[in-house]
Amino acid sequence: MESAFIDNRAGEVPFAGILADLLTANLAQHPEKREVFGKMRGGVAIDLVDIEAAVTLIFTERGLRIEAGVGENPALVIRTTSDRVMDLNALRIVGGLPWYFDEAGRKVVAHLLTGRLRVEGMFAHPVLLTRLTIVMSVM
């Protein structure tokens, strides 16, 4: 996957560059993630409340566009802190699904149960959330 498929229009938000670099590396190194990435459609906002930074990832048939801020009506809104959002990248994928039964998975579940990690739309858009987890995971 070439970086041309990732259009970062949120250059003023440092987190956007980190996301673009992570996705570019993941997609280049893992062909199976490129296939999942190609199927993704919809908007995902990530709001890092501790550093007051937010981006919206807009997945289309042409790739990914990253915009600054929380866009209009994203399918998913992930709200957490900058350190906790990185915990999502540590989730392992087993059988095509996020694995919540190891230390990294239990940590994410604990964040969800205590409200330290909020994912609005996760029950309405589970496929998009699962695909996002797959392409973002560094495991």
Tab-separated table of C-alpha atoms in Angstrom:
chain	number	residue	atom	x	y	z
A	1	MET	CA	0.000	0.000	0.000
A	2	GLU	CA	1.470	3.299	-0.981
A	3	SER	CA	1.140	6.453	1.081
A	4	ALA	CA	-0.781	7.951	-1.870
A	5	PHE	CA	-3.781	6.039	-0.543
A	6	ILE	CA	-3.511	7.998	2.713
A	7	ASP	CA	-4.273	11.699	2.303
A	8	ASN	CA	-3.323	13.502	5.524
A	9	ARG	CA	-5.106	16.870	5.468
A	10	ALA	CA	-4.580	17.396	9.212
A	11	GLY	CA	-0.905	18.332	9.150
A	12	GLU	CA	-1.445	20.807	11.978
A	13	VAL	CA	-2.369	17.919	14.297
A	14	PRO	CA	0.814	15.955	15.144
A	15	PHE	CA	-1.246	12.872	16.031
A	16	ALA	CA	-2.496	12.763	12.424
A	17	GLY	CA	1.063	12.311	11.183
A	18	ILE	CA	1.661	9.526	13.688
A	19	LEU	CA	-1.496	7.737	12.495
A	20	ALA	CA	-0.569	8.172	8.829
A	21	ASP	CA	2.940	6.809	9.445
A	22	LEU	CA	1.640	3.859	11.487
A	23	LEU	CA	-0.927	2.911	8.866
A	24	THR	CA	1.542	3.317	6.001
A	25	ALA	CA	4.029	1.003	7.732
A	26	ASN	CA	1.375	-1.560	8.728
A	27	LEU	CA	-0.080	-1.706	5.237
A	28	ALA	CA	3.350	-1.972	3.601
A	29	GLN	CA	4.446	-4.823	5.872
A	30	HIS	CA	1.214	-6.836	6.046
A	31	PRO	CA	-0.629	-7.717	2.803
A	32	GLU	CA	-3.572	-9.108	4.797
A	33	LYS	CA	-4.090	-5.666	6.366
A	34	ARG	CA	-4.149	-4.056	2.896
A	35	GLU	CA	-7.066	-6.308	1.981
A	36	VAL	CA	-8.994	-5.283	5.113
A	37	PHE	CA	-8.097	-1.604	4.553
A	38	GLY	CA	-9.537	-1.784	1.031
A	39	LYS	CA	-12.916	-2.872	2.420
A	40	MET	CA	-13.218	-0.063	4.967
A	41	ARG	CA	-15.919	2.570	4.437
A	42	GLY	CA	-17.053	5.280	6.835
A	43	GLY	CA	-15.770	7.863	9.263
A	44	VAL	CA	-13.930	7.267	12.516
A	45	ALA	CA	-13.160	10.180	14.826
A	46	ILE	CA	-10.414	9.863	17.419
A	47	ASP	CA	-10.613	12.487	20.169
A	48	LEU	CA	-7.633	12.675	22.525
A	49	VAL	CA	-9.086	14.624	25.411
A	50	ASP	CA	-5.868	15.097	27.389
A	51	ILE	CA	-4.049	16.934	24.612
A	52	GLU	CA	-7.152	18.484	23.016
A	53	ALA	CA	-6.428	16.928	19.640
A	54	ALA	CA	-8.897	15.197	17.369
A	55	VAL	CA	-8.856	13.750	13.874
A	56	THR	CA	-11.401	12.040	11.683
A	57	LEU	CA	-10.385	9.141	9.480
A	58	ILE	CA	-12.590	8.946	6.398
A	59	PHE	CA	-12.331	5.602	4.617
A	60	THR	CA	-13.538	5.541	0.994
A	61	GLU	CA	-13.062	3.321	-2.037
A	62	ARG	CA	-10.032	5.486	-2.929
A	63	GLY	CA	-8.297	5.117	0.434
A	64	LEU	CA	-8.109	7.162	3.607
A	65	ARG	CA	-8.446	10.889	4.151
A	66	ILE	CA	-7.432	12.290	7.550
A	67	GLU	CA	-9.154	15.542	8.578
A	68	ALA	CA	-8.568	17.708	11.651
A	69	GLY	CA	-11.232	17.662	14.358
A	70	VAL	CA	-14.284	15.495	14.863
A	71	GLY	CA	-16.034	15.416	11.502
A	72	GLU	CA	-19.730	15.512	10.833
A	73	ASN	CA	-21.536	12.298	11.834
A	74	PRO	CA	-18.686	9.766	11.982
A	75	ALA	CA	-19.795	6.153	12.389
A	76	LEU	CA	-17.411	5.727	15.336
A	77	VAL	CA	-16.073	8.228	17.861
A	78	ILE	CA	-13.208	7.026	20.034
A	79	ARG	CA	-12.606	9.234	23.087
A	80	THR	CA	-9.678	8.597	25.380
A	81	THR	CA	-6.254	9.922	26.316
A	82	SER	CA	-3.166	9.876	24.137
A	83	ASP	CA	-1.495	7.086	26.116
A	84	ARG	CA	-4.588	4.862	26.141
A	85	VAL	CA	-5.252	5.141	22.420
A	86	MET	CA	-1.906	3.458	21.836
A	87	ASP	CA	-3.127	0.474	23.889
A	88	LEU	CA	-5.511	-0.257	21.013
A	89	ASN	CA	-2.513	-0.815	18.730
A	90	ALA	CA	-1.260	-3.584	21.028
A	91	LEU	CA	-4.331	-5.782	20.507
A	92	ARG	CA	-3.518	-9.075	18.832
A	93	ILE	CA	-5.701	-10.353	16.027
A	94	VAL	CA	-6.687	-14.024	16.292
A	95	GLY	CA	-8.893	-15.612	13.670
A	96	GLY	CA	-9.575	-12.217	12.122
A	97	LEU	CA	-10.887	-10.695	15.361
A	98	PRO	CA	-9.360	-8.645	18.183
A	99	TRP	CA	-8.138	-10.909	21.012
A	100	TYR	CA	-9.214	-9.676	24.437
A	101	PHE	CA	-7.915	-12.649	26.439
A	102	ASP	CA	-4.286	-11.645	26.927
A	103	GLU	CA	-2.785	-8.786	28.934
A	104	ALA	CA	-3.175	-6.186	26.165
A	105	GLY	CA	-6.772	-7.216	25.489
A	106	ARG	CA	-7.762	-7.213	29.150
A	107	LYS	CA	-6.257	-3.736	29.492
A	108	VAL	CA	-8.464	-2.415	26.667
A	109	VAL	CA	-11.557	-4.098	28.149
A	110	ALA	CA	-10.772	-2.534	31.549
A	111	HIS	CA	-10.504	0.899	29.907
A	112	LEU	CA	-13.899	0.364	28.247
A	113	LEU	CA	-15.592	-0.836	31.438
A	114	THR	CA	-14.272	2.067	33.517
A	115	GLY	CA	-15.078	4.717	30.904
A	116	ARG	CA	-11.439	5.669	30.350
A	117	LEU	CA	-11.976	4.589	26.749
A	118	ARG	CA	-15.271	5.384	25.059
A	119	VAL	CA	-16.242	4.114	21.635
A	120	GLU	CA	-19.497	5.659	20.448
A	121	GLY	CA	-21.078	3.579	17.697
A	122	MET	CA	-19.285	0.336	18.525
A	123	PHE	CA	-22.515	-1.654	18.663
A	124	ALA	CA	-23.988	0.003	15.573
A	125	HIS	CA	-20.795	-0.417	13.498
A	126	PRO	CA	-18.920	-3.480	14.805
A	127	VAL	CA	-17.469	-4.399	11.399
A	128	LEU	CA	-15.866	-0.978	10.938
A	129	LEU	CA	-14.473	-1.115	14.484
A	130	THR	CA	-13.049	-4.601	13.938
A	131	ARG	CA	-11.461	-3.587	10.646
A	132	LEU	CA	-9.992	-0.463	12.248
A	133	THR	CA	-8.497	-2.599	15.005
A	134	ILE	CA	-6.995	-4.968	12.447
A	135	VAL	CA	-5.308	-2.279	10.347
A	136	MET	CA	-4.081	-0.312	13.376
A	137	SER	CA	-2.724	-3.283	15.332
A	138	VAL	CA	1.056	-3.520	15.366
A	139	MET	CA	0.860	-7.118	16.596
